[in-house]
Amino acid sequence: MENKPCSFLSPLVPGRGRLFSFLIVLFLFMTSCQTSPAEHFSPQIVTGGGARETPVTVSRDLTSKIDSVLDATLEKGKPQERVIVPKFMDNRGVSRVLGRYLASRISEGLSTDPALNVVDSGKLRQKMHLEAISQGGQGSSSMVMIARELNADRIVLGRLTDLGQQIEISVRVISVSDGKVLGQVSKLVKKNGSFLNLWDVGP
């Protein structure tokens, strides 16, 4: 018997070649889509009103809120209120660069209010030094008495609390005449680089 070539398969060879080429292209396309692994989505954590807050923006925000408290408690008929803003302290009664910076900026901001007369806090420190009073006990009757000697009507006392990754800034506005707390404001900020730069202990 004579062997004949499988002529009935020959027309299918080109078709198989095209199919094989198509499969190769499809495989390469699918593998190219998987070259970069899927990234895990992690939402940005924002605290204290914004992750990129700075001492400048925080001091402006606190100044605005303190000014609102002072304006709401102005005595009727009095042209100006004498206000004094000592340096802010931490919970251990330690003065930090951040506390002095905030007190200075808030004093500057309040001085632009025509209804307020900001007393130089250096006078308060001088009297406290002469009477051997530590500001670590801020809010005590001694500080209020000294503020009264300086003819101040209001004293703004700030405190810094280290919460690890955050700093809580709390402020009380106190009436010098009777020691009554007229209002409080607070701010929680993330301890980013700009705050850490001012977190050192200072005189």
PDB file of C-alpha atoms in Angstrom:
ATOM      1  CA  MET A   1       0.000   0.000   0.000  1.00  0.00           C
ATOM      2  CA  GLU A   2       1.393   3.354  -0.994  1.00  0.00           C
ATOM      3  CA  ASN A   3       1.781   5.899   1.862  1.00  0.00           C
ATOM      4  CA  LYS A   4       0.155   9.198   0.957  1.00  0.00           C
ATOM      5  CA  PRO A   5       0.841  12.444   2.789  1.00  0.00           C
ATOM      6  CA  CYS A   6      -1.860  13.743   5.074  1.00  0.00           C
ATOM      7  CA  SER A   7      -2.972  16.327   2.630  1.00  0.00           C
ATOM      8  CA  PHE A   8      -6.172  16.956   4.539  1.00  0.00           C
ATOM      9  CA  LEU A   9      -4.146  18.511   7.448  1.00  0.00           C
ATOM     10  CA  SER A  10      -2.143  20.903   5.306  1.00  0.00           C
ATOM     11  CA  PRO A  11      -4.835  23.579   5.033  1.00  0.00           C
ATOM     12  CA  LEU A  12      -5.027  23.755   8.835  1.00  0.00           C
ATOM     13  CA  VAL A  13      -1.333  24.424   9.401  1.00  0.00           C
ATOM     14  CA  PRO A  14      -1.486  28.154   8.623  1.00  0.00           C
ATOM     15  CA  GLY A  15      -4.536  28.480  10.848  1.00  0.00           C
ATOM     16  CA  ARG A  16      -2.749  26.794  13.707  1.00  0.00           C
ATOM     17  CA  GLY A  17       0.197  29.129  13.247  1.00  0.00           C
ATOM     18  CA  ARG A  18      -2.037  32.174  13.507  1.00  0.00           C
ATOM     19  CA  LEU A  19      -3.734  30.751  16.592  1.00  0.00           C
ATOM     20  CA  PHE A  20      -0.383  30.015  18.202  1.00  0.00           C
ATOM     21  CA  SER A  21       0.846  33.546  17.469  1.00  0.00           C
ATOM     22  CA  PHE A  22      -2.341  35.003  18.931  1.00  0.00           C
ATOM     23  CA  LEU A  23      -1.929  32.977  22.124  1.00  0.00           C
ATOM     24  CA  ILE A  24       1.673  34.163  22.529  1.00  0.00           C
ATOM     25  CA  VAL A  25       0.673  37.824  22.114  1.00  0.00           C
ATOM     26  CA  LEU A  26      -2.197  37.400  24.588  1.00  0.00           C
ATOM     27  CA  PHE A  27       0.108  35.747  27.134  1.00  0.00           C
ATOM     28  CA  LEU A  28       2.693  38.535  26.822  1.00  0.00           C
ATOM     29  CA  PHE A  29      -0.011  41.175  27.188  1.00  0.00           C
ATOM     30  CA  MET A  30      -1.415  39.591  30.343  1.00  0.00           C
ATOM     31  CA  THR A  31       2.000  39.196  31.953  1.00  0.00           C
ATOM     32  CA  SER A  32       2.877  42.844  31.219  1.00  0.00           C
ATOM     33  CA  CYS A  33      -0.197  43.936  33.183  1.00  0.00           C
ATOM     34  CA  GLN A  34       1.124  42.120  36.258  1.00  0.00           C
ATOM     35  CA  THR A  35       4.638  43.573  36.315  1.00  0.00           C
ATOM     36  CA  SER A  36       3.829  45.953  39.213  1.00  0.00           C
ATOM     37  CA  PRO A  37       2.297  44.498  42.380  1.00  0.00           C
ATOM     38  CA  ALA A  38      -0.883  46.000  43.750  1.00  0.00           C
ATOM     39  CA  GLU A  39      -0.227  48.694  46.384  1.00  0.00           C
ATOM     40  CA  HIS A  40      -1.986  48.582  49.725  1.00  0.00           C
ATOM     41  CA  PHE A  41      -4.108  51.688  50.286  1.00  0.00           C
ATOM     42  CA  SER A  42      -3.416  53.470  53.555  1.00  0.00           C
ATOM     43  CA  PRO A  43      -5.443  56.628  54.243  1.00  0.00           C
ATOM     44  CA  GLN A  44      -3.608  59.754  55.393  1.00  0.00           C
ATOM     45  CA  ILE A  45      -4.010  60.441  59.078  1.00  0.00           C
ATOM     46  CA  VAL A  46      -4.899  64.054  59.823  1.00  0.00           C
ATOM     47  CA  THR A  47      -5.060  65.325  63.391  1.00  0.00           C
ATOM     48  CA  GLY A  48      -5.579  68.672  64.956  1.00  0.00           C
ATOM     49  CA  GLY A  49      -7.087  70.196  61.831  1.00  0.00           C
ATOM     50  CA  GLY A  50      -4.202  69.333  59.486  1.00  0.00           C
ATOM     51  CA  ALA A  51      -1.104  67.173  59.350  1.00  0.00           C
ATOM     52  CA  ARG A  52       1.037  70.070  58.079  1.00  0.00           C
ATOM     53  CA  GLU A  53       0.140  72.631  60.701  1.00  0.00           C
ATOM     54  CA  THR A  54       3.023  74.801  61.847  1.00  0.00           C
ATOM     55  CA  PRO A  55       3.656  76.944  64.951  1.00  0.00           C
ATOM     56  CA  VAL A  56       2.783  79.965  62.813  1.00  0.00           C
ATOM     57  CA  THR A  57      -0.660  78.702  61.768  1.00  0.00           C
ATOM     58  CA  VAL A  58      -1.394  77.403  65.270  1.00  0.00           C
ATOM     59  CA  SER A  59      -0.458  80.711  66.897  1.00  0.00           C
ATOM     60  CA  ARG A  60      -2.783  82.558  64.516  1.00  0.00           C
ATOM     61  CA  ASP A  61      -5.653  80.187  65.241  1.00  0.00           C
ATOM     62  CA  LEU A  62      -5.159  80.458  69.009  1.00  0.00           C
ATOM     63  CA  THR A  63      -4.882  84.251  68.793  1.00  0.00           C
ATOM     64  CA  SER A  64      -8.202  84.464  66.968  1.00  0.00           C
ATOM     65  CA  LYS A  65      -9.964  82.280  69.542  1.00  0.00           C
ATOM     66  CA  ILE A  66      -8.405  84.091  72.528  1.00  0.00           C
ATOM     67  CA  ASP A  67      -9.327  87.448  71.019  1.00  0.00           C
ATOM     68  CA  SER A  68     -12.948  86.276  70.714  1.00  0.00           C
ATOM     69  CA  VAL A  69     -13.002  85.313  74.409  1.00  0.00           C
ATOM     70  CA  LEU A  70     -11.525  88.658  75.417  1.00  0.00           C
ATOM     71  CA  ASP A  71     -13.943  90.647  73.254  1.00  0.00           C
ATOM     72  CA  ALA A  72     -16.877  88.751  74.739  1.00  0.00           C
ATOM     73  CA  THR A  73     -15.810  89.645  78.291  1.00  0.00           C
ATOM     74  CA  LEU A  74     -14.919  93.301  77.860  1.00  0.00           C
ATOM     75  CA  GLU A  75     -16.235  95.538  80.587  1.00  0.00           C
ATOM     76  CA  LYS A  76     -18.830  97.990  79.342  1.00  0.00           C
ATOM     77  CA  GLY A  77     -17.637 101.551  79.109  1.00  0.00           C
ATOM     78  CA  LYS A  78     -13.965 100.640  79.408  1.00  0.00           C
ATOM     79  CA  PRO A  79     -11.939 101.838  76.406  1.00  0.00           C
ATOM     80  CA  GLN A  80      -9.284  99.118  76.637  1.00  0.00           C
ATOM     81  CA  GLU A  81      -8.524  95.937  78.526  1.00  0.00           C
ATOM     82  CA  ARG A  82      -4.973  95.452  79.758  1.00  0.00           C
ATOM     83  CA  VAL A  83      -3.898  91.911  78.889  1.00  0.00           C
ATOM     84  CA  ILE A  84      -0.729  90.028  79.741  1.00  0.00           C
ATOM     85  CA  VAL A  85       0.440  86.774  78.117  1.00  0.00           C
ATOM     86  CA  PRO A  86       3.218  84.955  80.028  1.00  0.00           C
ATOM     87  CA  LYS A  87       5.262  82.257  78.311  1.00  0.00           C
ATOM     88  CA  PHE A  88       3.487  78.917  78.040  1.00  0.00           C
ATOM     89  CA  MET A  89       4.755  76.108  80.282  1.00  0.00           C
ATOM     90  CA  ASP A  90       4.571  72.323  80.132  1.00  0.00           C
ATOM     91  CA  ASN A  91       2.961  70.145  82.807  1.00  0.00           C
ATOM     92  CA  ARG A  92       6.192  69.992  84.782  1.00  0.00           C
ATOM     93  CA  GLY A  93       6.497  73.742  84.920  1.00  0.00           C
ATOM     94  CA  VAL A  94       9.301  73.777  82.350  1.00  0.00           C
ATOM     95  CA  SER A  95       9.622  76.578  79.831  1.00  0.00           C
ATOM     96  CA  ARG A  96      10.197  75.422  76.283  1.00  0.00           C
ATOM     97  CA  VAL A  97      11.087  77.350  73.156  1.00  0.00           C
ATOM     98  CA  LEU A  98       7.640  76.536  71.739  1.00  0.00           C
ATOM     99  CA  GLY A  99       5.934  78.007  74.806  1.00  0.00           C
ATOM    100  CA  ARG A 100       7.862  81.251  74.557  1.00  0.00           C
ATOM    101  CA  TYR A 101       7.261  81.441  70.826  1.00  0.00           C
ATOM    102  CA  LEU A 102       3.483  80.961  71.122  1.00  0.00           C
ATOM    103  CA  ALA A 103       3.180  83.516  73.927  1.00  0.00           C
ATOM    104  CA  SER A 104       5.176  86.057  71.908  1.00  0.00           C
ATOM    105  CA  ARG A 105       3.162  85.565  68.712  1.00  0.00           C
ATOM    106  CA  ILE A 106      -0.166  85.638  70.551  1.00  0.00           C
ATOM    107  CA  SER A 107       0.863  88.874  72.305  1.00  0.00           C
ATOM    108  CA  GLU A 108       1.719  90.412  68.946  1.00  0.00           C
ATOM    109  CA  GLY A 109      -1.582  89.293  67.467  1.00  0.00           C
ATOM    110  CA  LEU A 110      -3.671  90.608  70.347  1.00  0.00           C
ATOM    111  CA  SER A 111      -1.887  93.966  70.231  1.00  0.00           C
ATOM    112  CA  THR A 112      -3.527  94.647  66.871  1.00  0.00           C
ATOM    113  CA  ASP A 113      -6.962  94.712  68.548  1.00  0.00           C
ATOM    114  CA  PRO A 114      -7.709  98.364  69.403  1.00  0.00           C
ATOM    115  CA  ALA A 115      -9.818  97.227  72.367  1.00  0.00           C
ATOM    116  CA  LEU A 116      -6.796  95.593  74.010  1.00  0.00           C
ATOM    117  CA  ASN A 117      -3.615  96.931  75.577  1.00  0.00           C
ATOM    118  CA  VAL A 118      -1.031  94.162  75.797  1.00  0.00           C
ATOM    119  CA  VAL A 119       1.306  94.480  78.784  1.00  0.00           C
ATOM    120  CA  ASP A 120       4.935  93.461  78.318  1.00  0.00           C
ATOM    121  CA  SER A 121       5.265  90.001  79.891  1.00  0.00           C
ATOM    122  CA  GLY A 122       8.881  90.832  80.776  1.00  0.00           C
ATOM    123  CA  LYS A 123       7.539  93.000  83.609  1.00  0.00           C
ATOM    124  CA  LEU A 124       5.693  89.999  85.010  1.00  0.00           C
ATOM    125  CA  ARG A 125       8.830  87.830  84.850  1.00  0.00           C
ATOM    126  CA  GLN A 126      10.875  90.555  86.550  1.00  0.00           C
ATOM    127  CA  LYS A 127       8.441  90.842  89.452  1.00  0.00           C
ATOM    128  CA  MET A 128       8.211  87.071  89.793  1.00  0.00           C
ATOM    129  CA  HIS A 129      12.002  86.858  89.913  1.00  0.00           C
ATOM    130  CA  LEU A 130      12.214  89.542  92.589  1.00  0.00           C
ATOM    131  CA  GLU A 131       9.616  87.745  94.700  1.00  0.00           C
ATOM    132  CA  ALA A 132      11.137  84.308  94.013  1.00  0.00           C
ATOM    133  CA  ILE A 133       7.964  82.960  92.404  1.00  0.00           C
ATOM    134  CA  SER A 134       8.246  80.188  89.853  1.00  0.00           C
ATOM    135  CA  GLN A 135       5.950  80.316  86.846  1.00  0.00           C
ATOM    136  CA  GLY A 136       5.645  76.555  87.129  1.00  0.00           C
ATOM    137  CA  GLY A 137       2.719  77.256  89.451  1.00  0.00           C
ATOM    138  CA  GLN A 138       0.958  79.372  86.858  1.00  0.00           C
ATOM    139  CA  GLY A 139      -2.661  80.079  87.591  1.00  0.00           C
ATOM    140  CA  SER A 140      -1.853  80.463  91.286  1.00  0.00           C
ATOM    141  CA  SER A 141      -3.033  83.437  93.287  1.00  0.00           C
ATOM    142  CA  SER A 142       0.539  84.752  93.315  1.00  0.00           C
ATOM    143  CA  MET A 143       0.612  85.209  89.553  1.00  0.00           C
ATOM    144  CA  VAL A 144      -2.793  86.846  89.557  1.00  0.00           C
ATOM    145  CA  MET A 145      -1.662  89.221  92.326  1.00  0.00           C
ATOM    146  CA  ILE A 146       1.431  90.228  90.358  1.00  0.00           C
ATOM    147  CA  ALA A 147      -0.688  90.773  87.238  1.00  0.00           C
ATOM    148  CA  ARG A 148      -2.932  92.969  89.398  1.00  0.00           C
ATOM    149  CA  GLU A 149       0.093  95.001  90.512  1.00  0.00           C
ATOM    150  CA  LEU A 150       0.823  95.599  86.842  1.00  0.00           C
ATOM    151  CA  ASN A 151      -2.746  96.899  86.425  1.00  0.00           C
ATOM    152  CA  ALA A 152      -3.627  94.059  84.060  1.00  0.00           C
ATOM    153  CA  ASP A 153      -7.302  93.177  83.616  1.00  0.00           C
ATOM    154  CA  ARG A 154      -6.808  89.754  81.996  1.00  0.00           C
ATOM    155  CA  ILE A 155      -4.065  87.169  82.084  1.00  0.00           C
ATOM    156  CA  VAL A 156      -3.724  84.521  79.370  1.00  0.00           C
ATOM    157  CA  LEU A 157      -2.150  81.313  80.700  1.00  0.00           C
ATOM    158  CA  GLY A 158      -1.065  78.567  78.328  1.00  0.00           C
ATOM    159  CA  ARG A 159       0.014  74.994  78.996  1.00  0.00           C
ATOM    160  CA  LEU A 160       1.706  72.441  76.747  1.00  0.00           C
ATOM    161  CA  THR A 161       1.050  68.730  77.276  1.00  0.00           C
ATOM    162  CA  ASP A 162       3.225  66.112  75.593  1.00  0.00           C
ATOM    163  CA  LEU A 163       0.998  63.279  74.347  1.00  0.00           C
ATOM    164  CA  GLY A 164       3.705  61.358  72.518  1.00  0.00           C
ATOM    165  CA  GLN A 165       2.880  61.865  68.849  1.00  0.00           C
ATOM    166  CA  GLN A 166       0.833  64.994  69.598  1.00  0.00           C
ATOM    167  CA  ILE A 167       0.998  68.175  71.663  1.00  0.00           C
ATOM    168  CA  GLU A 168      -2.053  69.573  73.396  1.00  0.00           C
ATOM    169  CA  ILE A 169      -2.041  73.348  73.781  1.00  0.00           C
ATOM    170  CA  SER A 170      -4.602  74.575  76.306  1.00  0.00           C
ATOM    171  CA  VAL A 171      -5.169  78.223  77.162  1.00  0.00           C
ATOM    172  CA  ARG A 172      -7.165  79.871  79.925  1.00  0.00           C
ATOM    173  CA  VAL A 173      -8.261  83.503  79.987  1.00  0.00           C
ATOM    174  CA  ILE A 174      -8.459  84.622  83.636  1.00  0.00           C
ATOM    175  CA  SER A 175      -9.915  87.759  85.180  1.00  0.00           C
ATOM    176  CA  VAL A 176      -7.234  89.405  87.310  1.00  0.00           C
ATOM    177  CA  SER A 177      -9.728  91.113  89.627  1.00  0.00           C
ATOM    178  CA  ASP A 178     -11.274  87.907  90.982  1.00  0.00           C
ATOM    179  CA  GLY A 179      -9.257  85.041  89.461  1.00  0.00           C
ATOM    180  CA  LYS A 180     -12.267  83.739  87.566  1.00  0.00           C
ATOM    181  CA  VAL A 181     -11.701  81.721  84.388  1.00  0.00           C
ATOM    182  CA  LEU A 182     -13.512  83.609  81.633  1.00  0.00           C
ATOM    183  CA  GLY A 183     -12.903  81.127  78.848  1.00  0.00           C
ATOM    184  CA  GLN A 184     -10.713  78.316  77.589  1.00  0.00           C
ATOM    185  CA  VAL A 185      -9.411  77.318  74.186  1.00  0.00           C
ATOM    186  CA  SER A 186      -7.350  74.305  73.178  1.00  0.00           C
ATOM    187  CA  LYS A 187      -5.544  72.908  70.171  1.00  0.00           C
ATOM    188  CA  LEU A 188      -4.254  69.412  69.422  1.00  0.00           C
ATOM    189  CA  VAL A 189      -1.364  69.350  66.966  1.00  0.00           C
ATOM    190  CA  LYS A 190       0.733  66.607  65.422  1.00  0.00           C
ATOM    191  CA  LYS A 191       4.337  66.666  66.577  1.00  0.00           C
ATOM    192  CA  ASN A 192       5.901  67.177  63.153  1.00  0.00           C
ATOM    193  CA  GLY A 193       9.340  68.587  62.426  1.00  0.00           C
ATOM    194  CA  SER A 194       8.377  72.241  62.772  1.00  0.00           C
ATOM    195  CA  PHE A 195       7.122  71.662  66.315  1.00  0.00           C
ATOM    196  CA  LEU A 196      10.010  69.392  67.305  1.00  0.00           C
ATOM    197  CA  ASN A 197      12.419  72.171  66.356  1.00  0.00           C
ATOM    198  CA  LEU A 198      10.832  74.311  69.096  1.00  0.00           C
ATOM    199  CA  TRP A 199      10.351  71.522  71.647  1.00  0.00           C
ATOM    200  CA  ASP A 200      13.709  72.106  73.359  1.00  0.00           C
ATOM    201  CA  VAL A 201      13.942  73.419  76.893  1.00  0.00           C
ATOM    202  CA  GLY A 202      14.779  77.094  77.005  1.00  0.00           C
ATOM    203  CA  PRO A 203      15.245  79.827  79.621  1.00  0.00           C
TER     204      PRO A 203
END
